[in-house]
XYZ file of C-alpha atoms in Angstrom:
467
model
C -14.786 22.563 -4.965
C -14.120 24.072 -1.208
C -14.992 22.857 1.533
C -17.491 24.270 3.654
C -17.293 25.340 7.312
C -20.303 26.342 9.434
C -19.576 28.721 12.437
C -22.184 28.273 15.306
C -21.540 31.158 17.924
C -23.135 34.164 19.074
C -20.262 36.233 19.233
C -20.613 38.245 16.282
C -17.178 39.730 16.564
C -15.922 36.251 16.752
C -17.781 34.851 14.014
C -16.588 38.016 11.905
C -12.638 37.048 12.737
C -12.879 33.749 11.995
C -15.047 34.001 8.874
C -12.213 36.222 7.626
C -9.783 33.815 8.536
C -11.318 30.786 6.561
C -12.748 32.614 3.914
C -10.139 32.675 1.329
C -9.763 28.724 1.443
C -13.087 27.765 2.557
C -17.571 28.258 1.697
C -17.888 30.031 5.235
C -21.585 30.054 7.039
C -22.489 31.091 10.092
C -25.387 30.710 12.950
C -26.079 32.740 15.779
C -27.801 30.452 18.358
C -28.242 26.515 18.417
C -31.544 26.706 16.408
C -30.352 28.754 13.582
C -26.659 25.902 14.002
C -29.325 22.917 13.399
C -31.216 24.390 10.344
C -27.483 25.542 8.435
C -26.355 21.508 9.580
C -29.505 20.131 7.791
C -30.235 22.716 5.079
C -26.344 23.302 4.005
C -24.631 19.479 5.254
C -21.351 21.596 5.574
C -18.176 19.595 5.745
C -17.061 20.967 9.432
C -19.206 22.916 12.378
C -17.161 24.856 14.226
C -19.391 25.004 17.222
C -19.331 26.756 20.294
C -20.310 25.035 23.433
C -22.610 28.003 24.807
C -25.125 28.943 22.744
C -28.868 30.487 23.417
C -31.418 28.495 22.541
C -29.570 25.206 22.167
C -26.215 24.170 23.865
C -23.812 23.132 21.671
C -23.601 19.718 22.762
C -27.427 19.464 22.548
C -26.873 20.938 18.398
C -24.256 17.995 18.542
C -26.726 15.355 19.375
C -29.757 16.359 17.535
C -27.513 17.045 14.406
C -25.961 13.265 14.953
C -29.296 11.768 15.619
C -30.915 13.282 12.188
C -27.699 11.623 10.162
C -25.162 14.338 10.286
C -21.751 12.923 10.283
C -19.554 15.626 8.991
C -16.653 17.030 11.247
C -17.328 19.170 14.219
C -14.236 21.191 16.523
C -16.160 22.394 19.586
C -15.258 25.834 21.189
C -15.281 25.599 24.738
C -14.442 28.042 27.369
C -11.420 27.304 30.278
C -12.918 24.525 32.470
C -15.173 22.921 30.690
C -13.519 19.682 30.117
C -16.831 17.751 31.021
C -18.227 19.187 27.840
C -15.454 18.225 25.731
C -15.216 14.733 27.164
C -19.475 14.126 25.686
C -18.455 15.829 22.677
C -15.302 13.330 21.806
C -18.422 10.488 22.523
C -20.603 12.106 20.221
C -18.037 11.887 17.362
C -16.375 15.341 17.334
C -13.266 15.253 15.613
C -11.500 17.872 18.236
C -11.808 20.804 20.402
C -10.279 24.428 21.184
C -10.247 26.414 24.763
C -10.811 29.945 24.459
C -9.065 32.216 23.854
C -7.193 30.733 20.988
C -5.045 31.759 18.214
C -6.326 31.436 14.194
C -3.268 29.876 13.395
C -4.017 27.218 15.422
C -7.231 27.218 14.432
C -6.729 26.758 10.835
C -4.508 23.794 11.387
C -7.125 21.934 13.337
C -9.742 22.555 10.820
C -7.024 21.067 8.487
C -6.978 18.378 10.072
C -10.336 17.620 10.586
C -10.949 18.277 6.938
C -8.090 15.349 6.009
C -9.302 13.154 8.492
C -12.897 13.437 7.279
C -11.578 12.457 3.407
C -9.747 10.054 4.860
C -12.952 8.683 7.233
C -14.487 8.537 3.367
C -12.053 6.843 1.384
C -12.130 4.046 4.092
C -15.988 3.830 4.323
C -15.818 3.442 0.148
C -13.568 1.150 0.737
C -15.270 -1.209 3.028
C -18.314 -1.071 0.894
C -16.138 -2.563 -2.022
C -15.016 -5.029 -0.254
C -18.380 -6.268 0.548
C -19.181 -5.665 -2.995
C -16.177 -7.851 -4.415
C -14.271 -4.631 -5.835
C -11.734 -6.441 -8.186
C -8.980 -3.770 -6.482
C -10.475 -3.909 -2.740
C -7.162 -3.310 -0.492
C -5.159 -0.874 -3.200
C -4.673 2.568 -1.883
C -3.508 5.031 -4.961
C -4.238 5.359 -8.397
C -0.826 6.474 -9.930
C -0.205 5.903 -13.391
C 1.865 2.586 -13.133
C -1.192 1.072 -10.784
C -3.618 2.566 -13.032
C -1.781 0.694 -16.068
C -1.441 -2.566 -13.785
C -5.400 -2.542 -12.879
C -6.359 -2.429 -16.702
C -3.838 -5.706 -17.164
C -6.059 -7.166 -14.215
C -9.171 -6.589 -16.110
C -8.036 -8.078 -19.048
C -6.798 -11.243 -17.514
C -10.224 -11.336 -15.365
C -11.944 -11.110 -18.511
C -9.611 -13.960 -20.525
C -9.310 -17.466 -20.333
C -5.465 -17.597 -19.192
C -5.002 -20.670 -17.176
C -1.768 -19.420 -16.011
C -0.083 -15.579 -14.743
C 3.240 -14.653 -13.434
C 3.224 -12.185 -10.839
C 7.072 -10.317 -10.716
C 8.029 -7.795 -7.933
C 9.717 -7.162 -5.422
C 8.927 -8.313 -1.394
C 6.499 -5.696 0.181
C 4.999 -4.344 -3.270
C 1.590 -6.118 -3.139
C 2.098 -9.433 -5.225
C -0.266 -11.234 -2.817
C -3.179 -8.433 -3.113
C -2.981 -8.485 -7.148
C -3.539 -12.413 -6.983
C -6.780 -11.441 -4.881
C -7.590 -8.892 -7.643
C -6.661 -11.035 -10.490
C -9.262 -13.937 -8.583
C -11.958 -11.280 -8.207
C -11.830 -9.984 -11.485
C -12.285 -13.168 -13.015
C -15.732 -13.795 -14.520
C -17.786 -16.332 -12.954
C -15.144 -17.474 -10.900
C -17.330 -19.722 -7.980
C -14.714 -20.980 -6.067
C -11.692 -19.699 -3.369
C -8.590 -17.963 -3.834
C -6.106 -20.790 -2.040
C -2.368 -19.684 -0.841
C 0.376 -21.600 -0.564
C 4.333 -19.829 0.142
C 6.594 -22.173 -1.302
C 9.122 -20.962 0.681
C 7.489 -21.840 4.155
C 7.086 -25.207 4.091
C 9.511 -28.201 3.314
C 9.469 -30.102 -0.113
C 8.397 -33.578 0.949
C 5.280 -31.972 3.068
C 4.356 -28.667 -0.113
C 3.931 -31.807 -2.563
C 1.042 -33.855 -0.046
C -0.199 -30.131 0.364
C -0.839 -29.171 -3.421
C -1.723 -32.828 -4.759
C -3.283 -34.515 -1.612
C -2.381 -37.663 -1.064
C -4.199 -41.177 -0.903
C -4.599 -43.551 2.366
C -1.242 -45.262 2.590
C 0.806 -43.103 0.523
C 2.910 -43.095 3.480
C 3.665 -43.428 6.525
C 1.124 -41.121 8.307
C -1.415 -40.877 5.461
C -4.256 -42.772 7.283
C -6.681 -41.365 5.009
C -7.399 -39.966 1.903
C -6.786 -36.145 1.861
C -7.734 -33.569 -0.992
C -4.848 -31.270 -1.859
C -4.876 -27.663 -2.773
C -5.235 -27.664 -6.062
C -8.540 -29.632 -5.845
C -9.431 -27.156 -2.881
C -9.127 -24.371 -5.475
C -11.827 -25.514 -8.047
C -14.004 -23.093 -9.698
C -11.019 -20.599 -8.059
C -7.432 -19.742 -7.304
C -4.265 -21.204 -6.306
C -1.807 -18.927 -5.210
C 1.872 -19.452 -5.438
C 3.422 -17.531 -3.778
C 7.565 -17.720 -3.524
C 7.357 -19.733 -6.833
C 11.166 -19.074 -7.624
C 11.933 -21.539 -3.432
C 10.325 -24.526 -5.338
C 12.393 -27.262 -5.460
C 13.677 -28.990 -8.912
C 11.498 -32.105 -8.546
C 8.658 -30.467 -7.305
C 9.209 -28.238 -10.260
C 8.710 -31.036 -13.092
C 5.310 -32.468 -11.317
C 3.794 -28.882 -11.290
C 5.111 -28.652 -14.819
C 3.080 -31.692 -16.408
C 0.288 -29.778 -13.980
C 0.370 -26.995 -16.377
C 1.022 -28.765 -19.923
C -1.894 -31.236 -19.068
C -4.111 -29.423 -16.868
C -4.605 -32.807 -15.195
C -2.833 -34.262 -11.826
C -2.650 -37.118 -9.369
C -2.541 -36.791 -5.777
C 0.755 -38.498 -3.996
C 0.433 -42.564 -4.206
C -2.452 -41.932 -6.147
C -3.119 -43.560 -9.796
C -6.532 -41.361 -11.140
C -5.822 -38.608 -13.160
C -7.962 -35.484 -11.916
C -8.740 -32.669 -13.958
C -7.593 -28.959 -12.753
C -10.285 -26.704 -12.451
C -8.228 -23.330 -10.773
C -6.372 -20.819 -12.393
C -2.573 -20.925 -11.364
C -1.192 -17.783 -10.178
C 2.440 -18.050 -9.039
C 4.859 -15.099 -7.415
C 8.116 -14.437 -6.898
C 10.912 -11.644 -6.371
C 13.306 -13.879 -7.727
C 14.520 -13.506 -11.541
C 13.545 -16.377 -12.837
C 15.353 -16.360 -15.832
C 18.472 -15.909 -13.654
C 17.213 -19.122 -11.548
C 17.466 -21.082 -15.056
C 20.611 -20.220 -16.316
C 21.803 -20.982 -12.859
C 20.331 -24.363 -12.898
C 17.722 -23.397 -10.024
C 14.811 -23.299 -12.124
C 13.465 -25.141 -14.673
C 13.459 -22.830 -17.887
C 10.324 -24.785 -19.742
C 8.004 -24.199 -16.328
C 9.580 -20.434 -17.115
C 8.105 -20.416 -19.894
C 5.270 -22.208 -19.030
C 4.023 -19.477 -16.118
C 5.566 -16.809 -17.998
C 2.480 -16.630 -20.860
C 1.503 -13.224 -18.914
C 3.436 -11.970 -16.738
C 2.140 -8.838 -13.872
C 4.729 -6.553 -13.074
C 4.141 -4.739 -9.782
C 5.713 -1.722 -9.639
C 7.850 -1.064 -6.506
C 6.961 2.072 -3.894
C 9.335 4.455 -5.376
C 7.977 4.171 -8.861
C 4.495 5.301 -8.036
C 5.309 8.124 -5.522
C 2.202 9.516 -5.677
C 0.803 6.832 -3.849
C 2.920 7.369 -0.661
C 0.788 9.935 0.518
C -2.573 8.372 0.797
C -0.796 5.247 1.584
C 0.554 6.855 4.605
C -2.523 8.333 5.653
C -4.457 5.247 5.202
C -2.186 3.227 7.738
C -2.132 6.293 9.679
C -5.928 6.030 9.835
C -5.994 2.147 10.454
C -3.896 2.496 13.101
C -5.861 5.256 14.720
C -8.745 3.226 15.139
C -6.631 -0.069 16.266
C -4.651 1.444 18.570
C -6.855 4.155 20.239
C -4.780 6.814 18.654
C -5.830 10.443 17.188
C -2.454 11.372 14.819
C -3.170 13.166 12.460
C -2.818 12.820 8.319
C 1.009 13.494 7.693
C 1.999 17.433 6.236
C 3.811 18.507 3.784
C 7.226 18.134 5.532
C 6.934 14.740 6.477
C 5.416 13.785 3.176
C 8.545 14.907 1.287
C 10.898 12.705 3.135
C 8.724 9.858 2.713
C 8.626 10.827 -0.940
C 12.008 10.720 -1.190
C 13.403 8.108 0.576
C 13.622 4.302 -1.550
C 11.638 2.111 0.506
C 13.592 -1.143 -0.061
C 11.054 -2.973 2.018
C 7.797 -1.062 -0.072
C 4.703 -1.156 0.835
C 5.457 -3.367 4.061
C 8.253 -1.229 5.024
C 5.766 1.897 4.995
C 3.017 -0.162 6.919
C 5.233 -1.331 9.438
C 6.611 2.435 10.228
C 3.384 3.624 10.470
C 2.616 1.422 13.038
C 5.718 1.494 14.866
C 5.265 5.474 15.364
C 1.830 5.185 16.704
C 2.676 2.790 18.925
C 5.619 4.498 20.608
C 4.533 8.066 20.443
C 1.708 10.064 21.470
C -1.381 11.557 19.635
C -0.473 14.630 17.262
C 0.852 15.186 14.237
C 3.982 12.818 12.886
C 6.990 14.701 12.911
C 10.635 14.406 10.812
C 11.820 13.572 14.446
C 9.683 10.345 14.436
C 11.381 8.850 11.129
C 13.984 7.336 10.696
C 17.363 8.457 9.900
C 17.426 7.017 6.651
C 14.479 8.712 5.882
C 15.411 12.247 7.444
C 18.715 12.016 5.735
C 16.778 11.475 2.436
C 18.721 8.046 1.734
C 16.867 6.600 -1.432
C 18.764 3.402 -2.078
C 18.133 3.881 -5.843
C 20.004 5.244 -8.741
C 18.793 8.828 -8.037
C 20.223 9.432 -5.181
C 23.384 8.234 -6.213
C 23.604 10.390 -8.977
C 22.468 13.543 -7.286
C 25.105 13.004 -4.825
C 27.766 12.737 -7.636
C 26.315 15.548 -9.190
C 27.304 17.786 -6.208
C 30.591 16.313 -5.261
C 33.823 18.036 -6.783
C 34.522 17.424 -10.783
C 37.026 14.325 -10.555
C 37.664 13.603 -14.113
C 37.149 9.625 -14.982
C 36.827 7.136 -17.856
C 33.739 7.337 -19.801
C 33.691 3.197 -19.610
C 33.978 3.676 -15.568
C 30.764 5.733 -15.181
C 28.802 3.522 -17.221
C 29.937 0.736 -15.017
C 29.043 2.421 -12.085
C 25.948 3.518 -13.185
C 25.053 0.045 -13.781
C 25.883 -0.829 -10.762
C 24.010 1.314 -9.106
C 21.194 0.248 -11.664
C 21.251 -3.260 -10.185
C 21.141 -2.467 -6.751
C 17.733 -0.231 -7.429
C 16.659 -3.611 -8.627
C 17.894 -5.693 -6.043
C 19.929 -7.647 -8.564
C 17.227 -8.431 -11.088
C 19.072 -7.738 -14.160
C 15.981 -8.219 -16.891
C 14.742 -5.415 -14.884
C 18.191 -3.775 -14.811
C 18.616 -3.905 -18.550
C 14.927 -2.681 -19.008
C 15.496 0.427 -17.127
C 19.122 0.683 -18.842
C 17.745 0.855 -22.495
C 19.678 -2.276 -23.510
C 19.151 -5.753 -24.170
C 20.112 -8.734 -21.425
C 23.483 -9.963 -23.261
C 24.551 -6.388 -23.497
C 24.215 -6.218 -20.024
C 26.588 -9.485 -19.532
C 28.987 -8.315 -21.786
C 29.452 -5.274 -19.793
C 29.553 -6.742 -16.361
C 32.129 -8.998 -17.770
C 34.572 -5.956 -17.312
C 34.308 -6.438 -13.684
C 36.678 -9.072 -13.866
C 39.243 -6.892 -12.839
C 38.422 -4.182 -9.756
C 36.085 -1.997 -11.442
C 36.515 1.449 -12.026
C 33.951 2.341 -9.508
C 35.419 0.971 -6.442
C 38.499 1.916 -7.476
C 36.815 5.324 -7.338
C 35.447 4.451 -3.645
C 38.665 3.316 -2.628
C 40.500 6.396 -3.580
C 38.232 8.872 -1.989
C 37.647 6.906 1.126
């Protein structure tokens, strides 16, 4: 359905070339004076009033505040005249979105009212997803529905709904691992308790143990009183694990009996206690890997691994760059003070096609690097980064379309395989269950075919000979 624009001036001529303008894209009304603006605004609730600043009857500003005071919150661009600024200045504190000097030129003027448009949708999805949050959405904080999230969200409900005492999360760092733990915890019926986070990576082994089990007065040294651990502090609730795959080995076999026997006892302590949380661990890691390097304990593998979450990284669910973008874009308007606008079409096919190694942190953290050092406006290629301009995707794809379009140097079918697995593994930052998943072939065949790299491979034999 189109949006629909109201035009409030009494320039009929005006009205006329601007109606024609926005016609083909846009529902176009129009008002002559500031009375006739006010009854369109209430009778039509158009999606943007472009409104002039002079009008008979009614200024523009005073349409602006009566309109705002009887609930009208759509998008408004004021048309002012040269000199005027005054104007402009109460209209930005009455909540219009922007503002144009006569004379100006349509193409201009169509790129505002995109704008405006975008921003409003965006100004929506946020409000909807406030109001979630307050209502305990299970998937408050996810921004996208692409396919692979759409898949993982139905896996949420079905845990929510179950009685599994245990979930794996797998994925890798910036991809959301943290927010489907939330999801998984909100999801869950009749859940009374907290969602409780630990990272098993930030905090040493002797001090993690005190934290998860608690510890009784005297346990040691400093324990001068009985203190409840984590796992008691997530009754009813969650415990989060996050950074399962840091644990250390001995650590490992006490969360282990945790799991087989759903009961534990906190540190010097000699009552058994019953577990009342769900255990939720993370990691990036392949823990399988871990094992059969002696890192990780295979039966706790096995243990967690009953269901296991894969969380699809950023460039598998492309669609969701876009209103990811915008979203942070949007945050960091309001944070910051800023007024850049949703990105275009340009910009959103370089974010599209770069790899985001770093995900959904990486795109966050851009985001709010630009705003910060540059002005208000529209993000521009100029503002990425090179990696991204140069459309560097750190994946498999862009390895093979730069292949593709190299000159024909005839090799070994047994050395492109190679490479291609290689450059299969470093899409998946090593994880070679996910390598072999992608590659159509089981784990061992995978082995057997690295084993070939026991001699220089093929492929940077390749490198070396055209470098």
């Amino acid at each position: 359905m189109n949006h629909s624009i109201l035009i409030v001036d009494d320039e009929q001529t005006l009205r006329w070339s601007l109606g024609e303008a926005l016609k083909d894209s846009y529902r176009v009304i129009e008002a002559e004076d500031g009375p006739g603006g006010l009854q369109r605004i209430a009778e039509e609730e158009p999606d943007l009033v472009l409104l002039d600043g002079r009008l008979p009857g009614l200024s523009g500003i005073e349409v602006l505040e009566q309109a705002r005071a009887a609930g009208y919150d759509g998008q408004v661009i004021m048309m002012t005249a040269y000199g005027e600024a005054e104007n402009a200045l109460r209209a930005g504190q009455l909540g219009a979105f922007d503002y144009v000097t006569k004379p100006f030129t349509l193409e201009k003027l169509k790129q505002r009212v995109e704008n405006a448009l975008e921003a409003g949708r965006l100004r929506r999805a946020n409000a909807h997803w406030e109001e979630t949050q307050k209502r305990g959405d299970p998937f408050t904080g996810f921004i996208g529905r692409s396919p692979r999230m759409e898949e993982l969200f139905e896996k949420i409900r079905k845990i929510g709904a179950s009685q599994a005492s245990t979930v794996l999360i797998q994925g890798e760092s910036g991809a959301g691992k943290e927010l489907v733990a939330r999801a998984i915890h909100r999801a869950t019926a009749g859940a009374s308790g907290p969602v409780v986070e630990i990272n098993c990576a930030a905090i040493p082994e002797t001090l993690l143990e005190s934290e998860l089990f608690g510890h009784e007065k005297g346990a040691f040294t400093d324990a001068k009183s009985r203190k409840k651990g984590l796992i008691e502090a997530a009754a009813g609730g969650t415990l989060f694990l996050d950074e399962i795959g840091e644990m250390g080995l001995q650590l490992q076999a006490r969360l282990l009996r945790v799991l087989e026997n759903r009961t534990f006892r906190r540190v010097g302590g000699i009552e058994d206690l019953q577990v009342k949380a769900r255990i939720v661990a993370a990691t990036n890691k392949d823990l399988m890997e871990e094992a059969s390097a002696g890192r990780f304990r295979s039966d706790l593998y096995f243990r967690l691994g009953v269901i296991v979450l894969e969380v699809p990284p950023l460039r598998e669910r492309t669609e969701d760059i876009g209103p990811l973008a915008n979203f942070f874009i949007a945050r960091f308007n309001r944070e910051l003070g800023k007024s850049v606008a949703p990105v275009d079409e340009h910009v959103l096919a370089l974010l599209e096609g770069y790899g985001w190694p770093g995900n959904i942190r990486e795109l966050k953290n851009l985001i709010e690097r630009v705003l910060l050092l540059e002005g208000d406006g529209a993000l521009k290629p100029a503002h990425l980064p090179a990696a991204i301009r140069q459309g560097q995707q750190g994946g498999e794809a862009a390895g093979v379309r730069r292949a593709e379009s190299g000159p024909f140097r005839p090799e070994p079918i047994s050395a492109v395989e190679l490479r291609h697995i290689e450059r299969t593994l470093e899409h998946t930052g090593g994880n070679k269950s996910r390598a072999a998943q992608l590659l159509g072939i089981s784990r061992q065949t995978l082995r057997e075919k690295l084993k070939q790299k026991d001699v220089p491979s093929a492929a940077a034999k390749s490198a070396g000979a055209s470098g």
